[in-house]
Backbone as ProteinMPNN parsed JSONL, in Angstrom:
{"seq_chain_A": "XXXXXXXXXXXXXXXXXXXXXXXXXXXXXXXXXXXXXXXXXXXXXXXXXXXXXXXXXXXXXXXXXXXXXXXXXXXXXXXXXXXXXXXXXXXXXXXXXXXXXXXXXXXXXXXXXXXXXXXXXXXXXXXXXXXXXXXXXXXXXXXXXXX", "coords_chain_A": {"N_chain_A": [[114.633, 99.145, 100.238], [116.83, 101.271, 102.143], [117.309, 103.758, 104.823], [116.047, 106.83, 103.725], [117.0, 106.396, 101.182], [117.764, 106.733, 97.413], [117.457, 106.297, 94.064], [117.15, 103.688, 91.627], [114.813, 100.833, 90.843], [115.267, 98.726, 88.472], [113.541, 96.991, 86.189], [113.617, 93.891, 87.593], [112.961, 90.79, 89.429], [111.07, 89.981, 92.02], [110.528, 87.706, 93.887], [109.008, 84.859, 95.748], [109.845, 85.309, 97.938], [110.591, 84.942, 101.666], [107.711, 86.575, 103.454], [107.711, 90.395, 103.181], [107.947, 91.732, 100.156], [109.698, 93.823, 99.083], [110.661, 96.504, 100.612], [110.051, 100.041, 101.526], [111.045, 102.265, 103.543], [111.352, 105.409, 106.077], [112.903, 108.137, 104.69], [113.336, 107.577, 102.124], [113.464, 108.109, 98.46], [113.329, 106.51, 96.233], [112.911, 105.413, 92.424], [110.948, 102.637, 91.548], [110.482, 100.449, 88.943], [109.011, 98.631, 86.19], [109.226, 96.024, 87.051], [108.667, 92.28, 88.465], [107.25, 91.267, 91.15], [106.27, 88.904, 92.775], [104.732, 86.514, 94.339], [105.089, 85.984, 97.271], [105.512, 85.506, 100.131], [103.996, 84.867, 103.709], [103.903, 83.618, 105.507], [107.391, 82.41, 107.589], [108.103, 80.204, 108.08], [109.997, 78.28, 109.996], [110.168, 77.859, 113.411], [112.376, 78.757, 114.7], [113.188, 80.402, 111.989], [110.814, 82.262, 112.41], [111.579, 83.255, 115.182], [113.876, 84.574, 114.497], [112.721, 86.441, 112.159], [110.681, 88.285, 113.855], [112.809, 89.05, 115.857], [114.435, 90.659, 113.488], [112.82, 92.858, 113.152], [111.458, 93.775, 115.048], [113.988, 94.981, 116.178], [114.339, 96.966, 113.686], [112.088, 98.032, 114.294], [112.429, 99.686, 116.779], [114.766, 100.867, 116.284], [113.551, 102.801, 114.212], [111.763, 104.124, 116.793], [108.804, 103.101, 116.75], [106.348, 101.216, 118.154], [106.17, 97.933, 118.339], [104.18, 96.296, 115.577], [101.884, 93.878, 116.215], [100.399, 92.129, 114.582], [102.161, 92.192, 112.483], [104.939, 91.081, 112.922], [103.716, 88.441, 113.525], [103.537, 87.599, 111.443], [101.045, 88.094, 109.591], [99.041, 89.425, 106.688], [100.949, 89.912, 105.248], [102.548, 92.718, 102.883], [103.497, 92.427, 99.214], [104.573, 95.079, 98.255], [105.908, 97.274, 100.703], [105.395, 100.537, 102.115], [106.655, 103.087, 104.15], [106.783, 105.173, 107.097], [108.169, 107.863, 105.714], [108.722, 107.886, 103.385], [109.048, 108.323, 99.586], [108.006, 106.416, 96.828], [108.2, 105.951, 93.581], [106.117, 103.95, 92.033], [105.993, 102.105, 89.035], [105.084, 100.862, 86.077], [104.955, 97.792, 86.927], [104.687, 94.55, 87.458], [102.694, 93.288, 89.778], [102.131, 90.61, 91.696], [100.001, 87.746, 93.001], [100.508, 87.427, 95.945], [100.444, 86.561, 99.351], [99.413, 88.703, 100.935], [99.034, 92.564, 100.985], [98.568, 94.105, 97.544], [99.87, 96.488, 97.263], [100.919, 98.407, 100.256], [100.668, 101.393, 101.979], [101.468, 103.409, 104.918], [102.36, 105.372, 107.683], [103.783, 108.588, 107.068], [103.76, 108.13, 104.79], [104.115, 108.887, 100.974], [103.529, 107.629, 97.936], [103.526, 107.235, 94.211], [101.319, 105.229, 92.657], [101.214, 104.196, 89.513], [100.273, 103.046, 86.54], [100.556, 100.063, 86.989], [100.19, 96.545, 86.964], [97.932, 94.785, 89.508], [97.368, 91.966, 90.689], [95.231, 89.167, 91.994], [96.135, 89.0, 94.675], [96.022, 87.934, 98.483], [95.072, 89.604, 100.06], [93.295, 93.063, 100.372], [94.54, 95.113, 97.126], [95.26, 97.499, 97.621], [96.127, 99.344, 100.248], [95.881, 101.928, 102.019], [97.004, 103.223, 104.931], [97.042, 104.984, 108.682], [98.711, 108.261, 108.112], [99.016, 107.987, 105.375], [99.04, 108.972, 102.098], [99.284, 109.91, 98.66], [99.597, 108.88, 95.459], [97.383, 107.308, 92.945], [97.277, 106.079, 90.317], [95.93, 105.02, 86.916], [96.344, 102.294, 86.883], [95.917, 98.572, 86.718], [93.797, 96.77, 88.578], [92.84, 93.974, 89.609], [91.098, 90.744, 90.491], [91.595, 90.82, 93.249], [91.602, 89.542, 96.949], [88.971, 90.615, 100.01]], "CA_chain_A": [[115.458, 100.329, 100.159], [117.141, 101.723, 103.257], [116.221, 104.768, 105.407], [116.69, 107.969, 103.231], [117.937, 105.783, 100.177], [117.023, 107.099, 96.653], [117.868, 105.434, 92.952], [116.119, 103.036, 90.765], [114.978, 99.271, 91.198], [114.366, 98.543, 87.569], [113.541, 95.373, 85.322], [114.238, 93.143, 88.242], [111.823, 90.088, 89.597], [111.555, 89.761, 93.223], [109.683, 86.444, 93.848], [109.664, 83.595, 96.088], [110.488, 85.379, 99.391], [109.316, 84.718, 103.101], [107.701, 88.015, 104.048], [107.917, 91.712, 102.371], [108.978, 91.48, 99.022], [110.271, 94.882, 99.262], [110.438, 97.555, 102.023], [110.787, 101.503, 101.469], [111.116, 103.123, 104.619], [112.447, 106.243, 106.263], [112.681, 109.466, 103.697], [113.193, 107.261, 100.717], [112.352, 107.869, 97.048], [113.593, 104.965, 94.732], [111.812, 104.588, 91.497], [110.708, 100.955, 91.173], [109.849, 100.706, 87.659], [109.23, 97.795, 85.227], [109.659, 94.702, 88.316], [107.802, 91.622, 88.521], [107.064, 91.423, 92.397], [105.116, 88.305, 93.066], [104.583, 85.045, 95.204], [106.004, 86.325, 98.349], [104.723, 84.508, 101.163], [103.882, 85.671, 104.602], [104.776, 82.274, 106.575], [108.484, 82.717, 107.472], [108.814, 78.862, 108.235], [110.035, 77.206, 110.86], [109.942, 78.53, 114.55], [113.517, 80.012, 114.565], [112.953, 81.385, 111.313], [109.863, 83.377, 112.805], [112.146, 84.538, 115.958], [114.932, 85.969, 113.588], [112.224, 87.713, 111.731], [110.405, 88.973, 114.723], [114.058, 89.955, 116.404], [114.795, 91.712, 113.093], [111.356, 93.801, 113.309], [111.635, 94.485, 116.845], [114.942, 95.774, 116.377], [114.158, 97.846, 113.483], [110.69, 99.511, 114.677], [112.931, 100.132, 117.66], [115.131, 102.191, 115.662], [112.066, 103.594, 113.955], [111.097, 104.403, 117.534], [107.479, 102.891, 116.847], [105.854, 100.197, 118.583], [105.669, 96.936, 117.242], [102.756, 95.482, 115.018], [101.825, 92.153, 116.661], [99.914, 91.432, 113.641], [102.685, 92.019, 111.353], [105.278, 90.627, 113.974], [102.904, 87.052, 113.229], [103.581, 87.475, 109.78], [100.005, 88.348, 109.095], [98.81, 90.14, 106.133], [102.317, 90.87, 104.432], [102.375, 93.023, 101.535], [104.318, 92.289, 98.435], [104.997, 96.074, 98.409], [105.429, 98.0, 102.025], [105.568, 101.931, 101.898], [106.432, 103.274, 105.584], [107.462, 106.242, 107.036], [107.732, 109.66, 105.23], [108.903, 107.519, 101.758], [107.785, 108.512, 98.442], [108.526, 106.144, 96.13], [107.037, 106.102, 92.436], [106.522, 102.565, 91.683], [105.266, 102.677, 87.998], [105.226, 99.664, 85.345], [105.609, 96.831, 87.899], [103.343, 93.086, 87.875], [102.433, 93.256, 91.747], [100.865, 89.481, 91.861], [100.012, 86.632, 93.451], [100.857, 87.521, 97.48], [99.976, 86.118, 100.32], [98.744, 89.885, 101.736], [98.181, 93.211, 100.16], [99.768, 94.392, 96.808], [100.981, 97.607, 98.138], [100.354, 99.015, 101.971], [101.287, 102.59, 102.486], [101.538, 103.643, 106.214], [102.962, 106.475, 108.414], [103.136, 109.477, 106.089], [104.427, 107.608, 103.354], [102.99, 109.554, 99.918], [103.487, 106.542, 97.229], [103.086, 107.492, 93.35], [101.515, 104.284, 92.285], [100.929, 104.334, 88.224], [100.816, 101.945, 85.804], [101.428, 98.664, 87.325], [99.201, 95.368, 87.162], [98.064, 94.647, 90.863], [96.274, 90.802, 90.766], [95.456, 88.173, 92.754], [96.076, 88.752, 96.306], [94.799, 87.528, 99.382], [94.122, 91.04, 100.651], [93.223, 93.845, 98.812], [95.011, 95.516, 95.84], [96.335, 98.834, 97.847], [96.174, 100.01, 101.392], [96.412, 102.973, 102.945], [96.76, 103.739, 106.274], [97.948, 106.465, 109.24], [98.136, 109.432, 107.383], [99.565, 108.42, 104.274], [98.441, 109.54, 101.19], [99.722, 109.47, 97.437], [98.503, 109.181, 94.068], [97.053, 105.972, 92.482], [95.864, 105.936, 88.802], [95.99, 104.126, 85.224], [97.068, 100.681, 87.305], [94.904, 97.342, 86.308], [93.774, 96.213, 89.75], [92.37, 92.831, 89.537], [90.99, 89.511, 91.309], [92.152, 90.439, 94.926], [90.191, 89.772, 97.741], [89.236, 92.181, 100.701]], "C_chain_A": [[115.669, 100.861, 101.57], [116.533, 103.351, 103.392], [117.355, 106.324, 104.155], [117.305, 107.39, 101.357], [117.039, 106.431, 98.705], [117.617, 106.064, 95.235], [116.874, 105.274, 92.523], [116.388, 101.65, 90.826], [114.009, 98.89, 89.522], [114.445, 97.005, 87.134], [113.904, 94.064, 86.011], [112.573, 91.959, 88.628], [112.498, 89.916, 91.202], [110.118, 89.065, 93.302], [110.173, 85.27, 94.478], [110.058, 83.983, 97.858], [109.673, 85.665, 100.348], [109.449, 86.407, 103.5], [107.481, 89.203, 102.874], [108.684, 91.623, 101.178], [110.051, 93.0, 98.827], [109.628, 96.132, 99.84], [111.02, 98.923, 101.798], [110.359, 102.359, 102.569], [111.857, 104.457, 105.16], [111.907, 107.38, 105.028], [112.867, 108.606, 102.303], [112.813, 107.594, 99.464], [112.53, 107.537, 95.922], [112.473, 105.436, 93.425], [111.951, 103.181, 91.371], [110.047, 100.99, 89.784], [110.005, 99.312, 86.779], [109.763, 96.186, 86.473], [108.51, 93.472, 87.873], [108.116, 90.926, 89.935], [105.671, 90.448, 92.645], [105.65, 87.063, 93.879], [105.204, 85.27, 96.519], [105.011, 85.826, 98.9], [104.45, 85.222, 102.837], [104.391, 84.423, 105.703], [105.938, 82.489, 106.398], [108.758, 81.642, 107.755], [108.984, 78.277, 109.522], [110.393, 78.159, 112.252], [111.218, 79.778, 114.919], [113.447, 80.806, 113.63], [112.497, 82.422, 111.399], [110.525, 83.999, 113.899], [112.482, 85.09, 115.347], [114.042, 86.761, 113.005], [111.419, 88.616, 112.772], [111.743, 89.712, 115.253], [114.432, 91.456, 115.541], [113.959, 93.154, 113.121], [111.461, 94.551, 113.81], [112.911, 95.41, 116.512], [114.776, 97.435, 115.095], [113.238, 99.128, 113.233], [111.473, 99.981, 116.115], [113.362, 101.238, 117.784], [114.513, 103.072, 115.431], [111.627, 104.034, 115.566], [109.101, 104.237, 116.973], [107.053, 101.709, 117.82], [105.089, 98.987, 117.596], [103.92, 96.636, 116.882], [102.807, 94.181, 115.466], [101.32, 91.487, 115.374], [100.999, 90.898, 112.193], [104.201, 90.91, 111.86], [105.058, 89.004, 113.464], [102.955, 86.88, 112.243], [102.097, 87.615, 108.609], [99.649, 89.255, 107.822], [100.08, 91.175, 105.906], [101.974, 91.873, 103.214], [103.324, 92.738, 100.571], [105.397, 93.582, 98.627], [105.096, 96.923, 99.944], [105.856, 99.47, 101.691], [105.068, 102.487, 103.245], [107.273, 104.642, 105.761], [106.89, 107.639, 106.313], [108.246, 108.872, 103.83], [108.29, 107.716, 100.685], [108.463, 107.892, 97.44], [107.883, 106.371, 94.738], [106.992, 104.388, 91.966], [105.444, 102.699, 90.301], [105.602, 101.472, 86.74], [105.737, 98.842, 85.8], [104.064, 96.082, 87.747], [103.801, 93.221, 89.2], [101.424, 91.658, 91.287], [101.193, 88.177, 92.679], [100.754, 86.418, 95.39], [99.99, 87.273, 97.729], [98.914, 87.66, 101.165], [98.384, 90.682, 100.888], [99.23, 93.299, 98.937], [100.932, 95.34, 97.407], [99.984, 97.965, 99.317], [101.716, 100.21, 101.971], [100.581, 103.018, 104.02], [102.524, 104.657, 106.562], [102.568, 107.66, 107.614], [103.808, 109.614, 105.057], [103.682, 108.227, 102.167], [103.55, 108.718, 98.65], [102.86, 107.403, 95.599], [103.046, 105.967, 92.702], [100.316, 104.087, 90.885], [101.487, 103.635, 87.652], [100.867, 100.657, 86.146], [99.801, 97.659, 87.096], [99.388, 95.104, 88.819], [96.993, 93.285, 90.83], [96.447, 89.967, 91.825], [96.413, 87.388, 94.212], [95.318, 88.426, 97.706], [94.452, 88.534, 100.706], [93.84, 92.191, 99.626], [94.306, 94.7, 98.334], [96.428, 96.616, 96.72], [95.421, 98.821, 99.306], [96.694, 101.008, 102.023], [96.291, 103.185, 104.291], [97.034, 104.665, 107.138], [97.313, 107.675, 108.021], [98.824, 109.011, 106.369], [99.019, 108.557, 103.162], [99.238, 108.964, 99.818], [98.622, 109.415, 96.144], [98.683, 107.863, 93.406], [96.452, 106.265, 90.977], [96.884, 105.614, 87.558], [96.761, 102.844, 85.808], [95.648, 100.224, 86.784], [95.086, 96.948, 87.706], [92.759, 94.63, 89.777], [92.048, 91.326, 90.528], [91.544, 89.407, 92.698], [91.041, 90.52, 95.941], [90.49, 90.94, 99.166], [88.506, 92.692, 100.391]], "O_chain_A": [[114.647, 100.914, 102.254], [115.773, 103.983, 102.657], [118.538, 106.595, 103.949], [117.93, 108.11, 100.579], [115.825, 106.614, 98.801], [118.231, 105.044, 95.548], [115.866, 105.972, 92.625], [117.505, 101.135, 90.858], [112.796, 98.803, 89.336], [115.162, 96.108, 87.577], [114.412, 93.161, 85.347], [111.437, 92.22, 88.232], [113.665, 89.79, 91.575], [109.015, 89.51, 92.982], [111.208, 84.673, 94.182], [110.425, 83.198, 98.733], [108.595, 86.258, 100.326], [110.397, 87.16, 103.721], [107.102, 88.882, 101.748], [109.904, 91.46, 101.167], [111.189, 92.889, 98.37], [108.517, 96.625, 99.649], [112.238, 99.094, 101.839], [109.38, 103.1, 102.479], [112.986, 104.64, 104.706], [110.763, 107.428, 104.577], [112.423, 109.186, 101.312], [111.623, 107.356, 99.259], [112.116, 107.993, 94.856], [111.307, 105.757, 93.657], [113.021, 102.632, 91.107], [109.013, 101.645, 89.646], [111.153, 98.88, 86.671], [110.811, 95.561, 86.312], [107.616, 93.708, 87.061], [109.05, 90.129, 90.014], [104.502, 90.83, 92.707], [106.835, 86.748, 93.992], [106.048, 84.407, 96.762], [103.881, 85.669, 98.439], [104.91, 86.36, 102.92], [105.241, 84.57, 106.582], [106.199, 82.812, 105.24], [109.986, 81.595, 107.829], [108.011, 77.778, 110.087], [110.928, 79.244, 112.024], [111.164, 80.969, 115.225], [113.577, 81.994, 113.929], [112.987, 83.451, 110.932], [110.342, 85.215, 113.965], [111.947, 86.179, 115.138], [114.302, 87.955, 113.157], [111.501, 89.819, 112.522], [111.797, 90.932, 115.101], [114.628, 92.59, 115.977], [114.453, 94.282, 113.112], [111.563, 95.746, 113.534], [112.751, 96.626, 116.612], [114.998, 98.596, 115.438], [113.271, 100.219, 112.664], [110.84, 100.916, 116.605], [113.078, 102.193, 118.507], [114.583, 104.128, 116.061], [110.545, 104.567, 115.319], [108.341, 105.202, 116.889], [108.108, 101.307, 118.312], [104.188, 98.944, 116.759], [102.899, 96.715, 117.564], [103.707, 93.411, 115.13], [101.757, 90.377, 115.073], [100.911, 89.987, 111.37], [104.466, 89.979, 111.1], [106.023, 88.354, 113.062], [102.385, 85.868, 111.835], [102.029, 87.379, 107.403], [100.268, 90.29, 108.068], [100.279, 92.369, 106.134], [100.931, 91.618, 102.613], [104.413, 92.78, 101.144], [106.572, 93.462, 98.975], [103.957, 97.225, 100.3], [106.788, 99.546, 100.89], [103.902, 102.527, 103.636], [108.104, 105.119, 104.988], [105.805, 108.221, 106.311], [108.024, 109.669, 102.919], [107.103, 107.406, 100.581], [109.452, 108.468, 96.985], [106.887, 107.092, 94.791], [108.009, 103.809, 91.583], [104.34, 103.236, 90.388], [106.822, 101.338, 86.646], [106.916, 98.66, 85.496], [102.92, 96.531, 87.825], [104.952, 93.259, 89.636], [100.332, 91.645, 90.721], [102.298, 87.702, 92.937], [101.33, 85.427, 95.84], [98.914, 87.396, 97.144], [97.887, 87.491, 101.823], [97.629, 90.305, 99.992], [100.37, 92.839, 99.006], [102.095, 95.205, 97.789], [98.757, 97.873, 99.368], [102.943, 100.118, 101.966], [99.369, 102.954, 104.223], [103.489, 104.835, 105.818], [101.382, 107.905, 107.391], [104.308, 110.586, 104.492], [102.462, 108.122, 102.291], [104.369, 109.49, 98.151], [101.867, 108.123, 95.706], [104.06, 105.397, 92.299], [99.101, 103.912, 90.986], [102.676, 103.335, 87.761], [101.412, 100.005, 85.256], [98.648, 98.089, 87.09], [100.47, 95.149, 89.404], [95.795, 93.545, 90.945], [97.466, 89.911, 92.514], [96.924, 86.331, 94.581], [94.129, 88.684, 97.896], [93.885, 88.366, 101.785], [94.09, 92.221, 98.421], [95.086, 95.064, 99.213], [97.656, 96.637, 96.635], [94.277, 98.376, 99.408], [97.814, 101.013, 102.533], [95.139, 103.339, 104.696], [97.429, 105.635, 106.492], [96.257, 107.892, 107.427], [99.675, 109.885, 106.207], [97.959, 107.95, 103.31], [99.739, 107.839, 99.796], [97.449, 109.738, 95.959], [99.78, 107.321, 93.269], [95.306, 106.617, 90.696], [98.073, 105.85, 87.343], [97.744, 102.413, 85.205], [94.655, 100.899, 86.513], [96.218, 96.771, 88.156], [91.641, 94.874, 90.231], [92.953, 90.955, 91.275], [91.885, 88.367, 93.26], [90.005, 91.184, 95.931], [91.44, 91.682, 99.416], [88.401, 93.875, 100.713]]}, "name": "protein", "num_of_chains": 1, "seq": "XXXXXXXXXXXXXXXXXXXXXXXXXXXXXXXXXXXXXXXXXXXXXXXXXXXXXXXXXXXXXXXXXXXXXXXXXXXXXXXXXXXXXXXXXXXXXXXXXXXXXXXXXXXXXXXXXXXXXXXXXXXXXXXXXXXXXXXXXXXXXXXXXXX"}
């Protein structure tokens, strides 16, 4: 979802893609509701692949006026879900499974309402918070992730 963008991302499957399966940044506050958000990968492939996604990064933590993440930059520890910024999305009856990183990662002073959803079998853990962001987590099934 773009910067400031609001709506609804319902009944949809987003699966299969190099990187962030989906990104709410900026003032945002989508509902995501009812998704199945899994297998996203954090390898972006082949060497040009990884410039263009570093270029696009760079260019838009630029915008963001932040300074890049080298770690994320490397494609390290993606999340299926990212929650950046001042965004509040509600993401609420959504399968989060099977990523390469975390389910969801909230950062900046993103405040995330995340209820309801199945969160399994990732290879970081379930939810992350970081910076100052905050939010409200409860009645999800968090399951088999490591971390």
């Amino acid at each position: 979802a773009g910067e400031n963008a609001s709506g609804d991302i319902r009944s949809s499957q987003l699966e299969g893609n190099l990187g962030i399966g989906l990104l709410l940044v900026g003032g945002s506050s989508p509902l995501i509701e009812g998704n199945r958000i899994c297998n996203n990968r954090k390898n972006v492939g082949t060497a040009s692949a990884k410039t263009r996604a570093k270029e696009q990064i760079d260019a838009h933590r630029h915008r963001r006026q932040f300074e890049p993440d080298q770690s994320q930059v490397k494609g390290a520890k993606r999340s299926a879900v990212a929650v950046q910024d001042r965004a509040s999305p509600i993401l609420r009856d959504n399968t989060i499974s099977d990523n390469d990183g975390y389910g969801i990662s909230a950062s900046g002073t993103s405040n995330p309402t995340i209820e309801r959803n199945v969160i399994r079998n990732h290879k970081n853990p379930a939810v992350s918070f970081r910076d100052a962001a905050g939010g409200l987590l409860r009645g999800n099934r968090i399951e088999n992730n490591a971390g």
